[in-house]
CSV table of C-alpha atoms and ligand atoms in Angstrom, one decimal:
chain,number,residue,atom,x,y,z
A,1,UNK,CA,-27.1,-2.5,6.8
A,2,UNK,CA,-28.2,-2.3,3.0
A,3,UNK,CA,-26.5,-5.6,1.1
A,4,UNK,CA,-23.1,-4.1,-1.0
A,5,UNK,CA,-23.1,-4.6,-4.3
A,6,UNK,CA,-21.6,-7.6,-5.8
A,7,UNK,CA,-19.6,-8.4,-8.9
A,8,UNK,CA,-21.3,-11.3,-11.0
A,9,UNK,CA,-20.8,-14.4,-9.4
A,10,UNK,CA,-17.8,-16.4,-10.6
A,11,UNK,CA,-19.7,-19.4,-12.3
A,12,UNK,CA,-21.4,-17.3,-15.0
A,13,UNK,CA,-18.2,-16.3,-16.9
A,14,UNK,CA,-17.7,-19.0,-19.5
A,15,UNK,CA,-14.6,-20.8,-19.1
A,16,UNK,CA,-11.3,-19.7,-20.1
A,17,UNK,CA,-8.4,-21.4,-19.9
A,18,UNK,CA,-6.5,-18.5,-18.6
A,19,UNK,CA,-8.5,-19.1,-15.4
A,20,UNK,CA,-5.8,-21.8,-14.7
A,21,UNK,CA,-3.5,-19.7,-14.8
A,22,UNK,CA,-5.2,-17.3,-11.9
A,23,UNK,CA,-6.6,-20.1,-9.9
A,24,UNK,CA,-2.7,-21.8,-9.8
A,25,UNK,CA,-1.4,-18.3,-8.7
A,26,UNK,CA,-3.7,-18.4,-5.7
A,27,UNK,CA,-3.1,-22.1,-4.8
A,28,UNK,CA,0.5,-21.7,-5.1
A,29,UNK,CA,0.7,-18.5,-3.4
A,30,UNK,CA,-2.1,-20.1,-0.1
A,31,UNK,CA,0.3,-23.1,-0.5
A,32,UNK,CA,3.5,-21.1,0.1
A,33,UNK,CA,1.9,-18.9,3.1
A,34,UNK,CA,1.5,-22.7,5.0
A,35,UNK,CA,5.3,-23.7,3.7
A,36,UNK,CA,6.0,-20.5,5.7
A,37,UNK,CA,5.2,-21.6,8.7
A,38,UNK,CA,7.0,-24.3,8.4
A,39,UNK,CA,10.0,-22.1,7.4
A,40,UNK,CA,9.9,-20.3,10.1
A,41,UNK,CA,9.5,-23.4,13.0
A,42,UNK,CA,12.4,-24.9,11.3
A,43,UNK,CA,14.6,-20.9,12.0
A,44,UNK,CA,13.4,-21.2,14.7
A,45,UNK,CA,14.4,-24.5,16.0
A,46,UNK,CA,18.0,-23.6,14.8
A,47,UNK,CA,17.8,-20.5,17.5
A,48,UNK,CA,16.5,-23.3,19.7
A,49,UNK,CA,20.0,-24.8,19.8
A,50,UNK,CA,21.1,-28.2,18.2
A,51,UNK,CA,19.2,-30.7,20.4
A,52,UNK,CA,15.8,-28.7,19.1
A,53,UNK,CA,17.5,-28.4,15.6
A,54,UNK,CA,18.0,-32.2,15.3
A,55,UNK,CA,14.3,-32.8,16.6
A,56,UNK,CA,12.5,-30.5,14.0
A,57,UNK,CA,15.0,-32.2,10.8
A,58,UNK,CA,14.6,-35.9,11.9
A,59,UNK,CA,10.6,-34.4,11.2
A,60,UNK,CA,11.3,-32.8,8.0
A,61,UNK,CA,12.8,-35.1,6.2
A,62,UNK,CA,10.2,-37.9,7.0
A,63,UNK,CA,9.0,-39.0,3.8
A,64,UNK,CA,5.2,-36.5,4.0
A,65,UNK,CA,7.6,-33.6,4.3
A,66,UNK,CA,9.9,-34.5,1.5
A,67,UNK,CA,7.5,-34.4,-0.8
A,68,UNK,CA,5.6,-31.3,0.5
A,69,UNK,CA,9.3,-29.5,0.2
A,70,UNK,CA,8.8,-30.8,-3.2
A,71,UNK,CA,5.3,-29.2,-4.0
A,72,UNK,CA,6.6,-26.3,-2.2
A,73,UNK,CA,9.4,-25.9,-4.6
A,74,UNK,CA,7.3,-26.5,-7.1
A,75,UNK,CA,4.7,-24.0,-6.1
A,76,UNK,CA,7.4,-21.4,-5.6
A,77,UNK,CA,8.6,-21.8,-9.3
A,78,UNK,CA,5.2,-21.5,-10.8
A,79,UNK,CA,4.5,-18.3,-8.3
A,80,UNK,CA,7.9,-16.7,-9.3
A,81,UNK,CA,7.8,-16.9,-12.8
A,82,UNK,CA,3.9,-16.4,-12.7
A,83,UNK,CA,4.6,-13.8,-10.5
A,84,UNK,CA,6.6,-11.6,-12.7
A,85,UNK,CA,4.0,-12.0,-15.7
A,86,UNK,CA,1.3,-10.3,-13.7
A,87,UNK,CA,4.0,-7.4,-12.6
A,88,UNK,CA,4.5,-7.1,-16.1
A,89,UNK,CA,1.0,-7.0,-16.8
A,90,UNK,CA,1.0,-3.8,-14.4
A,91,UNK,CA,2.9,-2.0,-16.8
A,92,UNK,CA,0.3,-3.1,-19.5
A,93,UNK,CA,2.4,-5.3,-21.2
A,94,UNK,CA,1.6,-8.3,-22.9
A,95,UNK,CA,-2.6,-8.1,-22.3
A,96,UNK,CA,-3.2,-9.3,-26.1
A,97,UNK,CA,-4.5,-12.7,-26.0
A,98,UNK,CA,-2.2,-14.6,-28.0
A,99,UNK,CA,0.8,-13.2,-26.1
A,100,UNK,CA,-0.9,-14.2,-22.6
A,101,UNK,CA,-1.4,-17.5,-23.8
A,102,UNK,CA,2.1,-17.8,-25.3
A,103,UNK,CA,3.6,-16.2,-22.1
A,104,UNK,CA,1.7,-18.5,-19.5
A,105,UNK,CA,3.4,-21.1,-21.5
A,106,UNK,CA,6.9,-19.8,-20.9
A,107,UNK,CA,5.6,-19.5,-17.0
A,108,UNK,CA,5.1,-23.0,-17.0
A,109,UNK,CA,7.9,-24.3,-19.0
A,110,UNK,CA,10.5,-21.6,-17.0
A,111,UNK,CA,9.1,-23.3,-14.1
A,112,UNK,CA,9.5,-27.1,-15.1
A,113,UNK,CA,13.1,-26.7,-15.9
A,114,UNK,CA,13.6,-24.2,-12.4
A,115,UNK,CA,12.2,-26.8,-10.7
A,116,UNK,CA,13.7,-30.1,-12.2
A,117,UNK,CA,17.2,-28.1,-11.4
A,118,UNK,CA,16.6,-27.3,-7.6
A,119,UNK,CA,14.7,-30.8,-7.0
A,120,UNK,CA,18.1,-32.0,-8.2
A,121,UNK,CA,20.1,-29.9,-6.8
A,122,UNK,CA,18.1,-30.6,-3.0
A,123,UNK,CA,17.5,-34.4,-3.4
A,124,UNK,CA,20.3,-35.2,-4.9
A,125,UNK,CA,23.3,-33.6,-4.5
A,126,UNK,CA,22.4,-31.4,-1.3
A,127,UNK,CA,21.6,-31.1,2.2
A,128,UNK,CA,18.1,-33.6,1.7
A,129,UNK,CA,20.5,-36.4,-0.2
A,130,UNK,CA,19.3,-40.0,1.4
B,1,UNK,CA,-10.9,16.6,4.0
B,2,UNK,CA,-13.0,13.5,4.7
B,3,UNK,CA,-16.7,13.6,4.4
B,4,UNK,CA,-17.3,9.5,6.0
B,5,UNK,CA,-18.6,9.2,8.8
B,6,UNK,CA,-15.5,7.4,11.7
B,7,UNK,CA,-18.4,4.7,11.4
B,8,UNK,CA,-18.7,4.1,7.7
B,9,UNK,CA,-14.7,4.6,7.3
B,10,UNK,CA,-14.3,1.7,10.5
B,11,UNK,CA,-16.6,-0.7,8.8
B,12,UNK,CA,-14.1,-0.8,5.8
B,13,UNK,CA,-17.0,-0.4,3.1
B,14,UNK,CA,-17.2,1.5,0.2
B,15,UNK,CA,-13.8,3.7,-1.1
B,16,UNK,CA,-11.5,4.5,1.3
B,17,UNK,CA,-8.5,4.5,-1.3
B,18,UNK,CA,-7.3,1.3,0.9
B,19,UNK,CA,-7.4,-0.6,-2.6
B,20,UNK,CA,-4.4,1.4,-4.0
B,21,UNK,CA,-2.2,0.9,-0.7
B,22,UNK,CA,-3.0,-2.6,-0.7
B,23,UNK,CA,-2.1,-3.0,-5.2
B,24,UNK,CA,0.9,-1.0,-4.6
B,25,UNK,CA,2.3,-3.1,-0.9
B,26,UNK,CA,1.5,-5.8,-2.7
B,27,UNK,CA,3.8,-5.3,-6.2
B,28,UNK,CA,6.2,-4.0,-3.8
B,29,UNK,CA,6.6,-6.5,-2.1
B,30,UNK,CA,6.5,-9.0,-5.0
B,31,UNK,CA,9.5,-7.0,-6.9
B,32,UNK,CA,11.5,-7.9,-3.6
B,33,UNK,CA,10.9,-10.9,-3.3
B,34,UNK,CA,11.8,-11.9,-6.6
B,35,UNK,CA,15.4,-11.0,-5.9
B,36,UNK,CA,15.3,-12.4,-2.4
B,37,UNK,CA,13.6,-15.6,-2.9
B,38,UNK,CA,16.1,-16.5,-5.9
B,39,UNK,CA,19.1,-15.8,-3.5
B,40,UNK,CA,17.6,-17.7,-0.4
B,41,UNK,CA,16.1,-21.0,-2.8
B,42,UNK,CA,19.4,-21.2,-4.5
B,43,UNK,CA,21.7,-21.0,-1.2
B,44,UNK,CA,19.4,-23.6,0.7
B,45,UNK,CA,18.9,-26.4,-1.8
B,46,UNK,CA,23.0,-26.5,-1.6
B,47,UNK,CA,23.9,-26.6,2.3
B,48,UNK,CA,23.8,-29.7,4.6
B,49,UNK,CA,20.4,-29.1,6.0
B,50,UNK,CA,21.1,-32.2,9.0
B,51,UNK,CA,24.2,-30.3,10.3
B,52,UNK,CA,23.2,-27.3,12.8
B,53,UNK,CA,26.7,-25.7,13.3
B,54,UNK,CA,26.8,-25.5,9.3
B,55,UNK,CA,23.4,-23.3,9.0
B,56,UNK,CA,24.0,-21.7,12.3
B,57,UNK,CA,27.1,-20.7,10.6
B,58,UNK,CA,25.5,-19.1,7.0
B,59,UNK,CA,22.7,-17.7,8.3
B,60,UNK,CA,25.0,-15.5,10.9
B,61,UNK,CA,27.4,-15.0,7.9
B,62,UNK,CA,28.2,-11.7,6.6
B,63,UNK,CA,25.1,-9.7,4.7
B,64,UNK,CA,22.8,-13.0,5.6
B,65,UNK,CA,21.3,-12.2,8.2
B,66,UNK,CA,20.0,-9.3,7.0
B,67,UNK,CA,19.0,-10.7,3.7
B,68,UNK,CA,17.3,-13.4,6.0
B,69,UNK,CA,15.1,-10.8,7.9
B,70,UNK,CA,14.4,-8.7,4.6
B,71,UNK,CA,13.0,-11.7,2.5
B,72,UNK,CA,11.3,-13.5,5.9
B,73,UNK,CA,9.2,-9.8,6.6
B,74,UNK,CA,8.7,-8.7,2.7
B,75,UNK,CA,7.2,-12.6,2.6
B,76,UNK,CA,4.7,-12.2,6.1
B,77,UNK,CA,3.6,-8.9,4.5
B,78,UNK,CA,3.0,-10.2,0.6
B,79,UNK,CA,1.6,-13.1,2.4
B,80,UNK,CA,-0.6,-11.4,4.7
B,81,UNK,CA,-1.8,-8.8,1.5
B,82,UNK,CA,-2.2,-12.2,-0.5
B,83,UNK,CA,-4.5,-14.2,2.0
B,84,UNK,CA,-6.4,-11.3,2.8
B,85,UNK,CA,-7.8,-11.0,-0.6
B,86,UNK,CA,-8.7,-14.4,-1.1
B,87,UNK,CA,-10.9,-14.3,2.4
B,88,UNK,CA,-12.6,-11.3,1.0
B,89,UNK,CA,-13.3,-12.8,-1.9
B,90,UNK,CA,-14.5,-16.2,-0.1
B,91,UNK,CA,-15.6,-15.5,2.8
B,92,UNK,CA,-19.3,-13.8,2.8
B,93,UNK,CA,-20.7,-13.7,6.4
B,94,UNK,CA,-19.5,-10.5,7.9
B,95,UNK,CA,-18.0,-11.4,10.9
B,96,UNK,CA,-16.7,-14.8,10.0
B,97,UNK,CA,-14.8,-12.1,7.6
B,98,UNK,CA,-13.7,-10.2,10.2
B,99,UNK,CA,-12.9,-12.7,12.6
B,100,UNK,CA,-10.8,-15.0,10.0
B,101,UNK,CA,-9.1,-11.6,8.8
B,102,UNK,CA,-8.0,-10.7,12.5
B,103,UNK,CA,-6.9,-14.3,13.1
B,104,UNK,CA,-4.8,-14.1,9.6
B,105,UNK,CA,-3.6,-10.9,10.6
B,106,UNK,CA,-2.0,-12.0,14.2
B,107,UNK,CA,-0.6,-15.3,12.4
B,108,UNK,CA,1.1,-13.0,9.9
B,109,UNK,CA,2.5,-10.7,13.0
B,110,UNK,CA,3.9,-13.8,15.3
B,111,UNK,CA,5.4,-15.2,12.0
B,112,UNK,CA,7.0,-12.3,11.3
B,113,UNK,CA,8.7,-11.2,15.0
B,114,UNK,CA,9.5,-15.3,15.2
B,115,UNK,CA,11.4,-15.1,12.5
B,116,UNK,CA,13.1,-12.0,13.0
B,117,UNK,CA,13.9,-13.0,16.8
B,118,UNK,CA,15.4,-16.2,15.4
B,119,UNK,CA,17.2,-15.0,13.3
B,120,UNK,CA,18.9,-11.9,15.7
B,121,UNK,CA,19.5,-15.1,18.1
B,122,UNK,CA,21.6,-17.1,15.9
B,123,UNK,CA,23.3,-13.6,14.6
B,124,UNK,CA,24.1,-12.7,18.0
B,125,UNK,CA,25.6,-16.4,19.4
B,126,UNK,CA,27.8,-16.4,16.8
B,127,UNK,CA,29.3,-12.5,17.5
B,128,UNK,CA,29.6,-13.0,21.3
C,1,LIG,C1,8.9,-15.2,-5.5
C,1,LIG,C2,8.5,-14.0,-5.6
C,1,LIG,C3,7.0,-13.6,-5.7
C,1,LIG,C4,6.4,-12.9,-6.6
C,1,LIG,C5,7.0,-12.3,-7.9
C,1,LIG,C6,5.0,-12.8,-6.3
C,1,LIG,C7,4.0,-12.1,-7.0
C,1,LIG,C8,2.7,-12.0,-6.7
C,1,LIG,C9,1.7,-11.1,-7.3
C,1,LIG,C10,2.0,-10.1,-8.4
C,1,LIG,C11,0.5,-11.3,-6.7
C,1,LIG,C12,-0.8,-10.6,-7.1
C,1,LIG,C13,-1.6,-11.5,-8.0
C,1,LIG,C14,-2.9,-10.9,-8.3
C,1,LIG,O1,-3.1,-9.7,-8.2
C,1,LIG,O2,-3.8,-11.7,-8.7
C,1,LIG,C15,0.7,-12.3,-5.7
C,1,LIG,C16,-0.3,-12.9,-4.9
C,1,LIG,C17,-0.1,-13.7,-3.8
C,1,LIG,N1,1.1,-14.2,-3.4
C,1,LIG,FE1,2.9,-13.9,-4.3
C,1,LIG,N2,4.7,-13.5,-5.1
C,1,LIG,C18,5.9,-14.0,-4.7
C,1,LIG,C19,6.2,-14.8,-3.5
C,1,LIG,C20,5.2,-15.2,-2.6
C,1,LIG,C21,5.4,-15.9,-1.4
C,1,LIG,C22,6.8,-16.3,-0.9
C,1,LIG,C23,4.2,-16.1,-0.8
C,1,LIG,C24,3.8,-16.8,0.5
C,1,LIG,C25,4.5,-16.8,1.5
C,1,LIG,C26,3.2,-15.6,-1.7
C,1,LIG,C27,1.8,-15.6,-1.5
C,1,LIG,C28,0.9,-15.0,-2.2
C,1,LIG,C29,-0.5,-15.0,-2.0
C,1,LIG,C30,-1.2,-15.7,-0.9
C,1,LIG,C31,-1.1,-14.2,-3.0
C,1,LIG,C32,-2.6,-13.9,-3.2
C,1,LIG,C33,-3.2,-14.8,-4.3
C,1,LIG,C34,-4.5,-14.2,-4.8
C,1,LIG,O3,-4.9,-13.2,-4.4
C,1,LIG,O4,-5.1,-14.9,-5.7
C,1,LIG,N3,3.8,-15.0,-2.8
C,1,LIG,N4,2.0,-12.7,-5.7
């Protein structure tokens, strides 16, 4: 078969800082595809009945899976918010490059103060309180 | 009227308008999950996640279960769209491609109908 043609390898661009901004989107969004496994073992241990149930929590909430609820909380906030800046982008809005730069800062600062209120609202207050 | 060949259109390369499906399934998807995401994150951070009759409870509660098996199959699907792309972009050797793509695929699938089944268990209990 003839080789397909290819777009210009990544490494030539020059660097951009709205690279970040793409290459977090695709971590967060790989990230949140694992979490959903994890999401869906845990539904499904609560089909399992409550002696499965009580197995699959006393894993959760060791102390690896705290904090990878936490990066998955935080990964979901950036995604979200992120999210809804590229479907605006769709509808060709906001492509000018001071308002992609000033709106990838609202993304992350939307997402800092989403997450700071679920992480409180989970660790503290709700059903992962110690 | 298409001119490819059932060969050339099988091997996936070259336009077989599959690029607009794909933008279009995956925006879709994205627009729901917005809405369902928000409603699931902010319900879960606030019940007692150690106590099995409470979550047995809300998920078989009124509209949630269906809410449940909307966001948990809009989220295989954007996830499945997702992941795909980024093994076509990483991914080189041809059959490594296709392999990793069919395995994604499946994974997708079996999480989906998991969580779907689950869910229409702990539904059903708590009606019967
Ligand atoms: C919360 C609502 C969500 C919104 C608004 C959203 C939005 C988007 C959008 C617009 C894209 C396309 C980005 C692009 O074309 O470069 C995307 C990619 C992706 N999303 Fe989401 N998403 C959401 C939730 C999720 C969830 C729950 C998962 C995982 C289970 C996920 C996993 C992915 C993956 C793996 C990609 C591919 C990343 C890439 O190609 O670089 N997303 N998302």
């Amino acid at each position: 078969m003839r080789p397909r043609p290819m777009s210009p390898h990544a490494s030539v661009y020059r660097f951009q800082y709205t690279m970040i901004g793409s290459l977090t989107h695709r971590m967060t969004g790989v990230g949140m595809s694992v979490g959903l496994l994890v999401l869906v073992a845990w539904l499904a241990a609560a089909a399992g009945g409550a002696d499965a149930y009580a197995g699959t929590t006393a894993v959760l909430s060791s102390l690896v899976f705290k904090v990878l609820l936490a990066l998955w909380l935080l990964a979901f906030c950036y995604h979200l918010f992120n999210g809804i800046r590229h479907l605006a982008w769709d509808l060709i809005y906001g492509f000018e490059r001071r308002e992609a730069r000033r709106s990838f800062r609202m993304v992350v600062a939307a997402a800092l103060i989403l997450f700071a209120a679920l992480a409180w609202l989970l660790f503290c207050r709700g059903g992962a309180a110690p | 009227m298409s001119l490819r060949t059932p060969l050339g259109r099988q091997l996936g390369l070259g336009s077989a308008h599959e690029g607009v499906h794909h933008w279009i399934l995956q925006r879709a998807t994205a627009v729901a999950l917005v809405l369902l995401t928000i409603w699931f994150v902010l319900s879960i951070v606030r019940l007692p996640l150690a106590d099995h009759a409470a979550i047995t409870a809300w998920i078989a509660h009124g509209v949630n279960p269906v809410l449940l098996i909307l966001l948990l199959v809009a989220a295989a699907w954007h996830s499945k769209l997702g992941v795909q792309v980024v093994i076509e972009d990483y991914v080189h050797g041809k059959h490594a491609k296709i392999a990793l793509l069919l395995v994604s695929s499946f994974i997708h699938v079996l999480i989906a109908a998991t969580a779907v089944l689950a869910v229409l268990r702990i539904a059903m209990r708590s009606v019967g």
